[in-house]
C-alpha cells in the first residue's frame, strides 16, 4: 500500500504499489460461511460435517482473496491497474475523488466506456483521463487508499 522508493534508480522498480485487500469483516463472513457449510452437512455425521466446513471455508476464502488481490502499480513509464497497463504519457492530469465524489463517479457520472478498478469498500479514488486519441477509454477510475501517493508517483514519472 505504501509507495515504493526506487533504491537502485532502476526504471523497472515500482514507484507505487498498492494491493486493494478485502476488509477484515469479509474474513469474518468467510468463517461464518465455513461454519454454515459444516452445519448443512451435520445431519449426515461428523465426517461429512468436517468436509463441508473445510470445503465451504476454502471456497469462501479463495473468493475473498481473489477479489482482494487487485493491485495498482506505477512501474517504469506505465500505470498497471489490475490487468490493464497504460503508458503514463497517454494519461491526462489525475484528479483525487473523495468519498462523495467517488460514489458519484461509480454511479450516475460513470461512463460505460471507462476502465474501472473499483472496490466499494475503499472510499477514495483517483480519476485519470486518457488522452490517447486512438483509445476509446475516456478515463480510468481507480479505487485507492492513498490517492495523493498515486498521483505523486504519476507526476514523478512525467517529470523524468
GROMACS .gro file of N, CA and C in nm, residues 3 19 25 30 45 52 55 64-65 80 94 103 107 114 119 122 131 134-135 150 159-160:
model
   66
    3UNK      N    1   0.386   0.373  -0.124
    3UNK     CA    2   0.466   0.395  -0.244
    3UNK      C    3   0.606   0.342  -0.221
   19UNK      N    4  -0.206  -0.289  -0.294
   19UNK     CA    5  -0.297  -0.403  -0.311
   19UNK      C    6  -0.428  -0.368  -0.242
   25UNK      N    7  -1.375  -0.757   0.796
   25UNK     CA    8  -1.511  -0.808   0.815
   25UNK      C    9  -1.546  -0.915   0.711
   30UNK      N   10  -1.631  -1.505   0.587
   30UNK     CA   11  -1.575  -1.630   0.535
   30UNK      C   12  -1.583  -1.740   0.641
   45UNK      N   13  -2.348  -3.668   0.971
   45UNK     CA   14  -2.243  -3.719   1.058
   45UNK      C   15  -2.125  -3.624   1.069
   52UNK      N   16  -1.772  -3.048   0.483
   52UNK     CA   17  -1.847  -2.929   0.444
   52UNK      C   18  -1.786  -2.803   0.499
   55UNK      N   19  -1.459  -2.746   0.294
   55UNK     CA   20  -1.487  -2.709   0.155
   55UNK      C   21  -1.547  -2.569   0.145
   64UNK      N   22  -1.272  -1.444  -0.148
   64UNK     CA   23  -1.234  -1.317  -0.084
   64UNK      C   24  -1.091  -1.280  -0.121
   65UNK      N   25  -1.002  -1.377  -0.119
   65UNK     CA   26  -0.862  -1.350  -0.153
   65UNK      C   27  -0.847  -1.305  -0.297
   80UNK      N   28  -0.004   0.034  -1.402
   80UNK     CA   29  -0.059  -0.101  -1.411
   80UNK      C   30  -0.170  -0.109  -1.307
   94UNK      N   31  -0.439   1.362  -1.328
   94UNK     CA   32  -0.525   1.286  -1.237
   94UNK      C   33  -0.599   1.375  -1.139
  103UNK      N   34  -1.822   0.813  -0.507
  103UNK     CA   35  -1.950   0.743  -0.519
  103UNK      C   36  -2.026   0.790  -0.643
  107UNK      N   37  -2.138   0.573  -0.995
  107UNK     CA   38  -2.280   0.553  -1.026
  107UNK      C   39  -2.326   0.644  -1.139
  114UNK      N   40  -1.543   0.364  -1.965
  114UNK     CA   41  -1.431   0.386  -1.875
  114UNK      C   42  -1.376   0.255  -1.820
  119UNK      N   43  -1.336  -0.082  -0.589
  119UNK     CA   44  -1.369  -0.163  -0.473
  119UNK      C   45  -1.454  -0.074  -0.384
  122UNK      N   46  -1.335   0.070  -0.051
  122UNK     CA   47  -1.231   0.173  -0.048
  122UNK      C   48  -1.300   0.304  -0.083
  131UNK      N   49  -0.567   1.044  -2.261
  131UNK     CA   50  -0.551   1.147  -2.366
  131UNK      C   51  -0.514   1.090  -2.502
  134UNK      N   52  -0.641   0.744  -2.997
  134UNK     CA   53  -0.671   0.612  -3.053
  134UNK      C   54  -0.740   0.521  -2.951
  135UNK      N   55  -0.741   0.561  -2.826
  135UNK     CA   56  -0.801   0.479  -2.720
  135UNK      C   57  -0.943   0.527  -2.692
  150UNK      N   58  -0.050   0.795  -0.520
  150UNK     CA   59  -0.061   0.752  -0.659
  150UNK      C   60  -0.037   0.869  -0.754
  159UNK      N   61   0.781   1.377  -1.480
  159UNK     CA   62   0.891   1.473  -1.464
  159UNK      C   63   1.023   1.418  -1.516
  160UNK      N   64   1.032   1.287  -1.534
  160UNK     CA   65   1.159   1.229  -1.581
  160UNK      C   66   1.182   1.261  -1.725
   0.00000   0.00000   0.00000
